mmCIF file of C-alpha atoms and ligand atoms in Angstrom:
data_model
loop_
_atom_site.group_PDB
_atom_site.id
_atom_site.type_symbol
_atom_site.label_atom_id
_atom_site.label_comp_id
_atom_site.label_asym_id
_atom_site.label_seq_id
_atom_site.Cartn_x
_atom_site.Cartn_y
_atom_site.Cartn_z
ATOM 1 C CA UNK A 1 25.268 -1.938 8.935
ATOM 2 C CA UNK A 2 22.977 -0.398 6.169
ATOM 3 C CA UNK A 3 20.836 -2.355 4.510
ATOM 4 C CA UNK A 4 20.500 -0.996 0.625
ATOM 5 C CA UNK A 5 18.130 -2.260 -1.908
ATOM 6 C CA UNK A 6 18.090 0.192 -4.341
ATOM 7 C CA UNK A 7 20.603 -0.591 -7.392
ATOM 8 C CA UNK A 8 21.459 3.177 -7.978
ATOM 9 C CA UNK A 9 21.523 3.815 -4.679
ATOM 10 C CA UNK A 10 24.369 0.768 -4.348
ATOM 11 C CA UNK A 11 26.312 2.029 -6.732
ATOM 12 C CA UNK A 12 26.756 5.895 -5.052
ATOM 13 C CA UNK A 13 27.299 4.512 -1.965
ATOM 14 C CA UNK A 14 30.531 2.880 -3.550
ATOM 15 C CA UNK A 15 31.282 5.214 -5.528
ATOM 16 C CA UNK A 16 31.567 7.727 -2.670
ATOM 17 C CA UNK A 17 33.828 5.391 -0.827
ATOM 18 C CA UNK A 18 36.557 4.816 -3.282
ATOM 19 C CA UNK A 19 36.657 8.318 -3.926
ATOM 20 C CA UNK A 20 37.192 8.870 -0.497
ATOM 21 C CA UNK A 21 40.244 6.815 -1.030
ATOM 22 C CA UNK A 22 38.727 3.531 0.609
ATOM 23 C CA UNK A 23 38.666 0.352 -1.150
ATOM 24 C CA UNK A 24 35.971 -2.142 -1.341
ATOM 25 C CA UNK A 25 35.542 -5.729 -0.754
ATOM 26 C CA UNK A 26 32.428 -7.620 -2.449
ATOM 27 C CA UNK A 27 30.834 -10.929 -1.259
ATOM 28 C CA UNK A 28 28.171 -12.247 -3.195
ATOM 29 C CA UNK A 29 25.828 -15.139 -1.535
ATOM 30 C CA UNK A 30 22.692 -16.179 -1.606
ATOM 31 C CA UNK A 31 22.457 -16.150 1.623
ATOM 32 C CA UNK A 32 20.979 -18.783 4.226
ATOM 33 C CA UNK A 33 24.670 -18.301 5.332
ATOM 34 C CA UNK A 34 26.982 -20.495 7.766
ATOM 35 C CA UNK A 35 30.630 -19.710 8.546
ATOM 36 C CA UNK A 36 31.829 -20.661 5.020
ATOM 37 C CA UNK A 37 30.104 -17.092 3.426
ATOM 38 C CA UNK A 38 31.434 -15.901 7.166
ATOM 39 C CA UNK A 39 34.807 -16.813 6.207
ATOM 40 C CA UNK A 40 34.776 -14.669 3.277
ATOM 41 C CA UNK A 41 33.379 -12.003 4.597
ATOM 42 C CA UNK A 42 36.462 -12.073 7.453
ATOM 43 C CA UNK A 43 38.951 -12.125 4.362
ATOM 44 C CA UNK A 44 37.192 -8.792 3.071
ATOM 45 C CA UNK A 45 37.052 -7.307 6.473
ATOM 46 C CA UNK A 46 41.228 -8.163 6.416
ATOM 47 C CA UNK A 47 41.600 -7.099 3.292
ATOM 48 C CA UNK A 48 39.508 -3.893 2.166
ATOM 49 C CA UNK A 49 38.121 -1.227 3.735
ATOM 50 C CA UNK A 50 34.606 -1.357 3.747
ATOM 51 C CA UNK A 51 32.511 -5.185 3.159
ATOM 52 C CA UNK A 52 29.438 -5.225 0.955
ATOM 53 C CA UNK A 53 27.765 -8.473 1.003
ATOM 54 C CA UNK A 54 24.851 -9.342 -1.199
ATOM 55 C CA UNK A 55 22.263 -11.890 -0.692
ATOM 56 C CA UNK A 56 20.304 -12.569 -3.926
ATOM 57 C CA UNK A 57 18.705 -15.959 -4.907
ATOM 58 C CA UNK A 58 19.361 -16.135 -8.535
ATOM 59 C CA UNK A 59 16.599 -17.578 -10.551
ATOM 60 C CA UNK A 60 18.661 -18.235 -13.694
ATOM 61 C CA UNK A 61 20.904 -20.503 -12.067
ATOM 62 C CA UNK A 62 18.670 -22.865 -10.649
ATOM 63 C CA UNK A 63 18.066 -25.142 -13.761
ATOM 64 C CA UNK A 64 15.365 -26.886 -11.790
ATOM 65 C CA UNK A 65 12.795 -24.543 -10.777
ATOM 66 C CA UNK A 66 11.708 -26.746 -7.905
ATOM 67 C CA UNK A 67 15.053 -26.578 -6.821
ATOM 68 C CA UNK A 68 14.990 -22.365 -6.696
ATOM 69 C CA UNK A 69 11.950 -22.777 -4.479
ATOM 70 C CA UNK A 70 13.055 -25.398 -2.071
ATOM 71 C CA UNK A 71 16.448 -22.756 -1.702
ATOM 72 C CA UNK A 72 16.586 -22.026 2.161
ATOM 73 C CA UNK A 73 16.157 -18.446 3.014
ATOM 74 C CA UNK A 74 16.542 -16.846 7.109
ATOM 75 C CA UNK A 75 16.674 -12.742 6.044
ATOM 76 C CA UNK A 76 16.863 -12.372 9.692
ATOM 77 C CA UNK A 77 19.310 -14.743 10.554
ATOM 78 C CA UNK A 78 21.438 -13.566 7.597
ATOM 79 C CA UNK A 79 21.569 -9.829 8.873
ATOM 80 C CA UNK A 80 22.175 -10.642 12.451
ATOM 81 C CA UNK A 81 25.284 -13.196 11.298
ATOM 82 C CA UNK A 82 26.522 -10.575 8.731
ATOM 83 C CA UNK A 83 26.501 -7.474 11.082
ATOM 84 C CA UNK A 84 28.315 -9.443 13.848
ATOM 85 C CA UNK A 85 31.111 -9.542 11.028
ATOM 86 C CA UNK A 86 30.718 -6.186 11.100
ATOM 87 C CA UNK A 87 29.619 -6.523 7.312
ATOM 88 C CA UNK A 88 29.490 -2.254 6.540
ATOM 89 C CA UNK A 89 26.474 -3.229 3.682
ATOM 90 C CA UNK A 90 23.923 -6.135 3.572
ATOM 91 C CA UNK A 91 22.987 -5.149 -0.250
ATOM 92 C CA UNK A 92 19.595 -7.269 -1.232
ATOM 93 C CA UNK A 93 18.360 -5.765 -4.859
ATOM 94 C CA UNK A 94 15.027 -6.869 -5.786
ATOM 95 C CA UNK A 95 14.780 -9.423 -8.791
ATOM 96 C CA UNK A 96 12.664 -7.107 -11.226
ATOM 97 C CA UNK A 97 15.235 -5.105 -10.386
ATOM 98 C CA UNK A 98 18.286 -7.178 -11.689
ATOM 99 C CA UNK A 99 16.168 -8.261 -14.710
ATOM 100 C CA UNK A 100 14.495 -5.424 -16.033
ATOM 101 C CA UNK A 101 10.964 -7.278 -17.941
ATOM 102 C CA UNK A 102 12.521 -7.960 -21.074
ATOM 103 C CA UNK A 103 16.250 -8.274 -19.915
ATOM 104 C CA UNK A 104 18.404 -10.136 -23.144
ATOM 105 C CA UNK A 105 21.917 -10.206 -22.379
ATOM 106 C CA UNK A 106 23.723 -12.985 -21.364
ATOM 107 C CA UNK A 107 27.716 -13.464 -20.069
ATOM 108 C CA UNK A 108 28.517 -17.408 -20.961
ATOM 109 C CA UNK A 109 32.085 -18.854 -20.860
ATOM 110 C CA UNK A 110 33.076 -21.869 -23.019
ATOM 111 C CA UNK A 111 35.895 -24.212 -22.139
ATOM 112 C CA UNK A 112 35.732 -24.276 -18.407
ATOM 113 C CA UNK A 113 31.959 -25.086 -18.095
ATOM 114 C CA UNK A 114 32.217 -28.311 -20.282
ATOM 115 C CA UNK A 115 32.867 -30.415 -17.632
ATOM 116 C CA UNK A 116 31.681 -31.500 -14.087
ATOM 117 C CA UNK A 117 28.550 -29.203 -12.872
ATOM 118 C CA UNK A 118 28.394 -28.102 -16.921
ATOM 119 C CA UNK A 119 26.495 -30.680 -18.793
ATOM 120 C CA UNK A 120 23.909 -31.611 -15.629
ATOM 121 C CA UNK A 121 22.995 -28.387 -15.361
ATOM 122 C CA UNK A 122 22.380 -26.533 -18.715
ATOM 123 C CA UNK A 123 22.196 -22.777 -18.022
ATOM 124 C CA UNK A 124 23.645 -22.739 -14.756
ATOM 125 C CA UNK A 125 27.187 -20.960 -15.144
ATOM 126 C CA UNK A 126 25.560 -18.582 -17.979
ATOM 127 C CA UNK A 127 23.270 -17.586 -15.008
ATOM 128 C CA UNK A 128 25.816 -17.491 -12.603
ATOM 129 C CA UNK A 129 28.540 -15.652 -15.024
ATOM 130 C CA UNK A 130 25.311 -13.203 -16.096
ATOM 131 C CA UNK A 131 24.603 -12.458 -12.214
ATOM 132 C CA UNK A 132 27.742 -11.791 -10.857
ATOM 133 C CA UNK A 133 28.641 -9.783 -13.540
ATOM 134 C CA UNK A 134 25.678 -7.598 -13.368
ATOM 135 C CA UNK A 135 26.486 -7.595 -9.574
ATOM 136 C CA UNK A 136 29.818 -6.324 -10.212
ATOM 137 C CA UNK A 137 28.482 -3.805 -12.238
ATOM 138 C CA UNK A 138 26.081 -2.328 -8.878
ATOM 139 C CA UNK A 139 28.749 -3.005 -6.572
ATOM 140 C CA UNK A 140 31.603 -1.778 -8.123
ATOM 141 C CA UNK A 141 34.553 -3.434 -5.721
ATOM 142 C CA UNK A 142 38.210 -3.812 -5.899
ATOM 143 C CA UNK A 143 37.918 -6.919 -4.988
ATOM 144 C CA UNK A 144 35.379 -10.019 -4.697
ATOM 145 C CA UNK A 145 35.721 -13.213 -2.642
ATOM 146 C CA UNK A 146 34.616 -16.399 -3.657
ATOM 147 C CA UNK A 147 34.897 -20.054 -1.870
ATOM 148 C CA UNK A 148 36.677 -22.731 -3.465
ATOM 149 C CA UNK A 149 33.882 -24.542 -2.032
ATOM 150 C CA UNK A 150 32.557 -24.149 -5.869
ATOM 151 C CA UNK A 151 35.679 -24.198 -7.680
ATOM 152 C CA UNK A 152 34.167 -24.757 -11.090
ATOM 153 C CA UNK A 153 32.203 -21.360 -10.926
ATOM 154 C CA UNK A 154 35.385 -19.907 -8.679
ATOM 155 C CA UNK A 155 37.571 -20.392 -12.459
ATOM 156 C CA UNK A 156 34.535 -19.499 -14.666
ATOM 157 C CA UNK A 157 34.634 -16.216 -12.843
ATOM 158 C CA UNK A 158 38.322 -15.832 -12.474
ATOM 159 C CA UNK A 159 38.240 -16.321 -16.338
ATOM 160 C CA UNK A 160 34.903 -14.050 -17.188
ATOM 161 C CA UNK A 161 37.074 -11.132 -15.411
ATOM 162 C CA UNK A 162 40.155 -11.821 -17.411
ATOM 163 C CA UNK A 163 38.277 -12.028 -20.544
ATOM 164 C CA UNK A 164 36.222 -9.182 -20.145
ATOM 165 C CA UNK A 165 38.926 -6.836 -18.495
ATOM 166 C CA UNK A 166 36.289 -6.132 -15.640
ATOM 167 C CA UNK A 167 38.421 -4.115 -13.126
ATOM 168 C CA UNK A 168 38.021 -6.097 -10.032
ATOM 169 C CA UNK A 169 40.715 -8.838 -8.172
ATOM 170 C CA UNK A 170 38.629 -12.209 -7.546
ATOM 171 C CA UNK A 171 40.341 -13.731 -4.241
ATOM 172 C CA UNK A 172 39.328 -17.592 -4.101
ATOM 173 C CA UNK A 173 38.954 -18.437 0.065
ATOM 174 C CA UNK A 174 39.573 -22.185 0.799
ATOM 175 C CA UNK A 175 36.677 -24.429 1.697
ATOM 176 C CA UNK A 176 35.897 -23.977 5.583
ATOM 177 C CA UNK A 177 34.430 -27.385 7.289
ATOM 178 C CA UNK A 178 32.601 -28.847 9.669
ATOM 179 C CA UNK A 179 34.770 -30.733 12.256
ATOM 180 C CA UNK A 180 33.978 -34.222 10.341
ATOM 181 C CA UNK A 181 35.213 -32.619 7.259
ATOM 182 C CA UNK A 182 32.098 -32.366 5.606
ATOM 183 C CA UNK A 183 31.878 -29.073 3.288
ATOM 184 C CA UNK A 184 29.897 -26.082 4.832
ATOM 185 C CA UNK A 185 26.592 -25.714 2.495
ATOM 186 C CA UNK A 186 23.084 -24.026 2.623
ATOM 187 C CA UNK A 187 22.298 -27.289 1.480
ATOM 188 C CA UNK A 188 23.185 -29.354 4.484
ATOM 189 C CA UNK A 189 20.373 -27.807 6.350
ATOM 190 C CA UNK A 190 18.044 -30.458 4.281
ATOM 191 C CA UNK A 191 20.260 -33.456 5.448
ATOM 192 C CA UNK A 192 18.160 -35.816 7.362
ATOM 193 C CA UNK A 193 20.073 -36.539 10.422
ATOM 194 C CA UNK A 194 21.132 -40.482 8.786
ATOM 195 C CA UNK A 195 22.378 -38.500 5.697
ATOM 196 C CA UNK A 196 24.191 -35.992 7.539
ATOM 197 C CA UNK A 197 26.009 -38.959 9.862
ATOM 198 C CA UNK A 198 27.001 -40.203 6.293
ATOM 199 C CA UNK A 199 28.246 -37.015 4.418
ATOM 200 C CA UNK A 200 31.685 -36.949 5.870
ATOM 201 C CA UNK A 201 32.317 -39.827 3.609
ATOM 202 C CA UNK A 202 32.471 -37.148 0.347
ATOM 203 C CA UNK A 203 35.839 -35.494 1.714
ATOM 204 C CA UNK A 204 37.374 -38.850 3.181
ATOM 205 C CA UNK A 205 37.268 -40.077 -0.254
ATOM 206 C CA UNK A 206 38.851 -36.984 -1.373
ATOM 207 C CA UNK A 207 41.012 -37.473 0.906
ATOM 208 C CA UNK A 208 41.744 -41.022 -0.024
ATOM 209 C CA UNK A 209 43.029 -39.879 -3.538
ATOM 210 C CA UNK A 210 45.048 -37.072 -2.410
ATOM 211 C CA UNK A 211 46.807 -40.065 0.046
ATOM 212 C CA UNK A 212 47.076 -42.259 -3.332
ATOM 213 C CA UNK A 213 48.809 -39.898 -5.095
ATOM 214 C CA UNK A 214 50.979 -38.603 -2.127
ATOM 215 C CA UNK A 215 52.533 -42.448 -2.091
ATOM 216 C CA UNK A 216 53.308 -42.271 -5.793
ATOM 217 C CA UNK A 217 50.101 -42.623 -7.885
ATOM 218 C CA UNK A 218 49.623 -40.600 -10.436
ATOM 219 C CA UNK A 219 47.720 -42.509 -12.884
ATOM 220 C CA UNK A 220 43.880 -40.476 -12.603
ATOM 221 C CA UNK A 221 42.126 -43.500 -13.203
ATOM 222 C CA UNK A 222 43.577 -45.061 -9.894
ATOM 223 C CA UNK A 223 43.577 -41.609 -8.111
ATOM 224 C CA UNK A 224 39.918 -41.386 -8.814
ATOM 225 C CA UNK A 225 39.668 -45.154 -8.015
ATOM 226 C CA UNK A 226 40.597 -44.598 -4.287
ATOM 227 C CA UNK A 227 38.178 -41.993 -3.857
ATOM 228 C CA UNK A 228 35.468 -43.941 -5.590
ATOM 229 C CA UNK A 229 36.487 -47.060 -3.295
ATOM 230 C CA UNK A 230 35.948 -45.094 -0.167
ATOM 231 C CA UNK A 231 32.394 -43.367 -2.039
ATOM 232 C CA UNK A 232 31.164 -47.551 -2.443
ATOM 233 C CA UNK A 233 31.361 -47.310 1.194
ATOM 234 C CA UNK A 234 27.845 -46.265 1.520
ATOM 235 C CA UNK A 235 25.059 -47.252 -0.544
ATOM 236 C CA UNK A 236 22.654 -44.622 -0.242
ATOM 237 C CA UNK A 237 25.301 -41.807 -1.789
ATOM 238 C CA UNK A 238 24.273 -41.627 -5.814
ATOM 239 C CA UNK A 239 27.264 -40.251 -7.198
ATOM 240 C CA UNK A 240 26.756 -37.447 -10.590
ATOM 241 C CA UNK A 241 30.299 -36.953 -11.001
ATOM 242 C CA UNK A 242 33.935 -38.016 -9.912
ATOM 243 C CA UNK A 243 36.605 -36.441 -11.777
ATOM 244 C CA UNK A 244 39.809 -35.743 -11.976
ATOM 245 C CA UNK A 245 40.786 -32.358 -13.946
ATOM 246 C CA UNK A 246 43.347 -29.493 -14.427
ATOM 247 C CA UNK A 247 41.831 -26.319 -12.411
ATOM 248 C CA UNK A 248 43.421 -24.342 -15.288
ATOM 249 C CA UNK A 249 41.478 -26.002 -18.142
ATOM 250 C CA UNK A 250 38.471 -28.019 -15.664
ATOM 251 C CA UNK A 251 39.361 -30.959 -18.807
ATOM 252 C CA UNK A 252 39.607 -34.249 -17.436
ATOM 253 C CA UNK A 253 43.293 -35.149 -16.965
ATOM 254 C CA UNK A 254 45.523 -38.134 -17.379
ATOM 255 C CA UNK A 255 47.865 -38.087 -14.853
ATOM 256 C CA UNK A 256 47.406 -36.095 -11.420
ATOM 257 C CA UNK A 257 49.984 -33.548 -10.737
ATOM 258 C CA UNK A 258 49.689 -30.221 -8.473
ATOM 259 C CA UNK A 259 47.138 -28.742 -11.282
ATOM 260 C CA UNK A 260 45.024 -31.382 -10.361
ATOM 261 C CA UNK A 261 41.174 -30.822 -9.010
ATOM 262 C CA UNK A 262 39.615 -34.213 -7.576
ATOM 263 C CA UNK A 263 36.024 -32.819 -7.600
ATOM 264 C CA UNK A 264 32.734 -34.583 -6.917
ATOM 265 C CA UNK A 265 28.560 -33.885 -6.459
ATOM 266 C CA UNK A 266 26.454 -36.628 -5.237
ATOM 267 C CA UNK A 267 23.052 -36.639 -4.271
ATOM 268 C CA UNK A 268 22.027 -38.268 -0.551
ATOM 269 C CA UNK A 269 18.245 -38.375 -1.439
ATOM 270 C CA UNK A 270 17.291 -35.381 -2.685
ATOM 271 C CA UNK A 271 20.186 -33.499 -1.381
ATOM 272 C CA UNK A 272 23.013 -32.520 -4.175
ATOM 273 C CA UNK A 273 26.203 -32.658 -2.262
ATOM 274 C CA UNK A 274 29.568 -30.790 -4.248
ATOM 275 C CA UNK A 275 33.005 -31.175 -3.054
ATOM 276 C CA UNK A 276 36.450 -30.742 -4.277
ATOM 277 C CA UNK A 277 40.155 -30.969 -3.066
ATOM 278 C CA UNK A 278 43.243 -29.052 -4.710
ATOM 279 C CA UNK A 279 46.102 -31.168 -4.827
ATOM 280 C CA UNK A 280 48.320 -28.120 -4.347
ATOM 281 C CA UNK A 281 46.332 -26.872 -1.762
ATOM 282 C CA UNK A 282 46.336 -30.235 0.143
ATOM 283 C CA UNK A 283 50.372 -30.700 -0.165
ATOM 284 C CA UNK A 284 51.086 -26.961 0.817
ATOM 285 C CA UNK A 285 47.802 -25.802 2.676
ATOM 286 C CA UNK A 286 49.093 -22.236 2.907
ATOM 287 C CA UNK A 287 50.245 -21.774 -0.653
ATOM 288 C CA UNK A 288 48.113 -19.816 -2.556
ATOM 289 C CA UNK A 289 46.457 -21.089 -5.525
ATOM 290 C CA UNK A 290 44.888 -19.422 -8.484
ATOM 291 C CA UNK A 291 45.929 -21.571 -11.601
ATOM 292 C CA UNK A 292 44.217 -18.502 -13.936
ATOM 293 C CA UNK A 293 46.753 -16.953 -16.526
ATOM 294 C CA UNK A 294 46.539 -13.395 -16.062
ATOM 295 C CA UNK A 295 47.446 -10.096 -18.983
ATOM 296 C CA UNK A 296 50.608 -8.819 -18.777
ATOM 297 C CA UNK A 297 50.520 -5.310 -17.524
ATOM 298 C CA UNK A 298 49.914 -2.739 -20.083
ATOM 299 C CA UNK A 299 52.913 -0.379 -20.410
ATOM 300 C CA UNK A 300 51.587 3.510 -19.899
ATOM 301 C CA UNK A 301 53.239 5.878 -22.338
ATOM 302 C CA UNK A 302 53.153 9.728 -20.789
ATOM 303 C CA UNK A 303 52.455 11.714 -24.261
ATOM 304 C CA UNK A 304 52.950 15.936 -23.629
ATOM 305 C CA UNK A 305 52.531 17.530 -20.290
ATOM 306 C CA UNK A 306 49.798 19.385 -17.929
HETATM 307 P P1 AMP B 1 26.251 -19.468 -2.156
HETATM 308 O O1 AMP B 1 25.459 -18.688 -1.160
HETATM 309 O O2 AMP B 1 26.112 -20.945 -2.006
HETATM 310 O O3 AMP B 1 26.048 -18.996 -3.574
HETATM 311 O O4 AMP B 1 27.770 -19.182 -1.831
HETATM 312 C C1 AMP B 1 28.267 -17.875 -1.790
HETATM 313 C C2 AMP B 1 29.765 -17.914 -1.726
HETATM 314 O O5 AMP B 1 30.166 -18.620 -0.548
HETATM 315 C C3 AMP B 1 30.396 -18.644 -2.925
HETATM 316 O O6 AMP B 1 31.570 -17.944 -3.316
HETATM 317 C C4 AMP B 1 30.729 -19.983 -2.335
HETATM 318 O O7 AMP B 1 31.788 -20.636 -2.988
HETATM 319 C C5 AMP B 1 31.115 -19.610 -0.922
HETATM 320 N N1 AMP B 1 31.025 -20.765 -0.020
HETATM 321 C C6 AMP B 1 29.959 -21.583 0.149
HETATM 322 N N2 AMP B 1 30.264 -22.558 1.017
HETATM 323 C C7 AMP B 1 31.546 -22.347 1.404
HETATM 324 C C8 AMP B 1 32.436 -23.025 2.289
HETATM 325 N N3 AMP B 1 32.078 -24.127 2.948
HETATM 326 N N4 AMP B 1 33.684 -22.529 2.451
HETATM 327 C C9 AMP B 1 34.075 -21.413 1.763
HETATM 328 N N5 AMP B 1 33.272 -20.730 0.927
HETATM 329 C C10 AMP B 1 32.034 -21.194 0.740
#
């Protein structure tokens, strides 16, 4: 596995595979990884040629500074985990690097960000849309993998690449688990062992609304009303948010239906926990899901010969 820090020096390396004919597959982290990033990094292995994976803690998308520092970091740990993937490229830029001194440019999508993480955390998708799009830029991939894990940010990217015709295929991998269902996170590292015997509660109470709706609920207020029934269950969870929206939109919606998103963050003490299920995910697990309209194809017109 190489190890490349150098932003010009990314950007030959992949340009030297594809024009070998090789295609490549991009997953970006910031690292402290467990087998959810691992997961993605399988898909790439599956599905391109050569895996780049970044690790890069992103400064502009921590709104909380405190927060950026606390971020768990194992460079190590990460390299060791990524190369028994057999990852071909741990890339690592530096941050001066990604934001040159008096870097102005920013990538922010409306719409989709309105909602759930959104309005806590002001900044946060502009950072993360800014980032990965800059990432794209050194990496240059036919294709990126992102967890569902954060579906909010998976459609805010889905939607930046549409919008902005950048040429690369965003594959969304479903959310891998621990065996008590709670979500895989970086974050669960700073669960106290209590709070981590109490997590699992977060995807029962998905759970619980997916069950709801399965017997023939489909008002949201009473699908979210199971799940929040199930969330009462233990006193020490604060919840931010518990909503019920349309993964094409992320707008709150009225009635659940296959569209829907059931998606939740709640703090257990300092800890900020985020979970989601996709109802069409958890009635056909295998199906694939991308609820992101795409262009129509543009026609190519040959004009005079060679
Ligand atoms: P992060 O390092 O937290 O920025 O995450 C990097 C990528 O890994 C993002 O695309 C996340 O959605 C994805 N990811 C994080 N946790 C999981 C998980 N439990 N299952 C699947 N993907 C995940």
């Amino acid at each position: 596995m190489k190890i490349i820090a150098n932003i010009a020096k990314m950007q030959e390396f992949s340009r030297q595979v594809r024009l070998g004919g090789l295609s490549v597959g991009f997953v970006p982290t910031m690292g402290y990884l467990h087998d959810g990033h691992l997961e993605l990094v399988r898909r790439a292995r599956t599905e391109c040629d050569v895996v780049v994976a970044s690790i890069f803690v992103n400064p502009t998308q921590f709104n909380n500074p405190a927060d950026f520092d606390k971020y768990p970091r194992n460079d190590q740990r990460d390299a060791e985990l990524l190369l028994s993937e057999r990852t071909d490229v741990l890339f690592k830029p530096h941050a001066d690097d990604v934001y040159v001194g008096d870097a102005s440019t920013t990538v922010a999508v409306s719409g989709l960000t309105d909602s759930l993480c959104g309005p806590g955390r002001p900044g946060h998708f502009e950072g993360v849309a800014t980032v990965v799009t800059a990432l794209f830029n050194m990496v240059g991939a036919d294709k990126a993998f992102f967890g569902e894990k954060d579906f909010q940010q998976l459609q805010v990217i889905r939607r930046m690449v549409r919008d902005l015709h950048v040429p690369v295929e965003i594959v969304g991998v479903p959310t891998r688990r621990e065996s008590d269902g709670l979500a895989m996170s970086s974050r669960n590292a700073r669960l106290t062992e209590g709070q981590r015997k109490l997590a699992p509660v977060i995807y029962r109470a998905l759970n619980a609304a997916v069950d709801a709706y399965i017997e023939g609920e489909d008002e949201a207020v009473a699908v979210v009303d199971a799940a929040r029934a199930e969330l009462s269950s233990v006193e020490e969870l604060e919840v931010e948010y518990l909503e019920l929206v349309d993964a094409r939109t992320m707008k709150p919606a009225e009635t659940a239906d296959e569209n829907s998103v059931l998606a939740v963050a709640a703090l257990l003490g300092d800890v900020r926990l985020i979970d989601n299920i996709l109802f069409a995910r958890a009635l056909a697990p295998d199906a694939a899901f991308d609820a992101c309209e795409a262009h129509a194809v543009p026609d190519v017109i040959e004009y005079g010969s060679h």
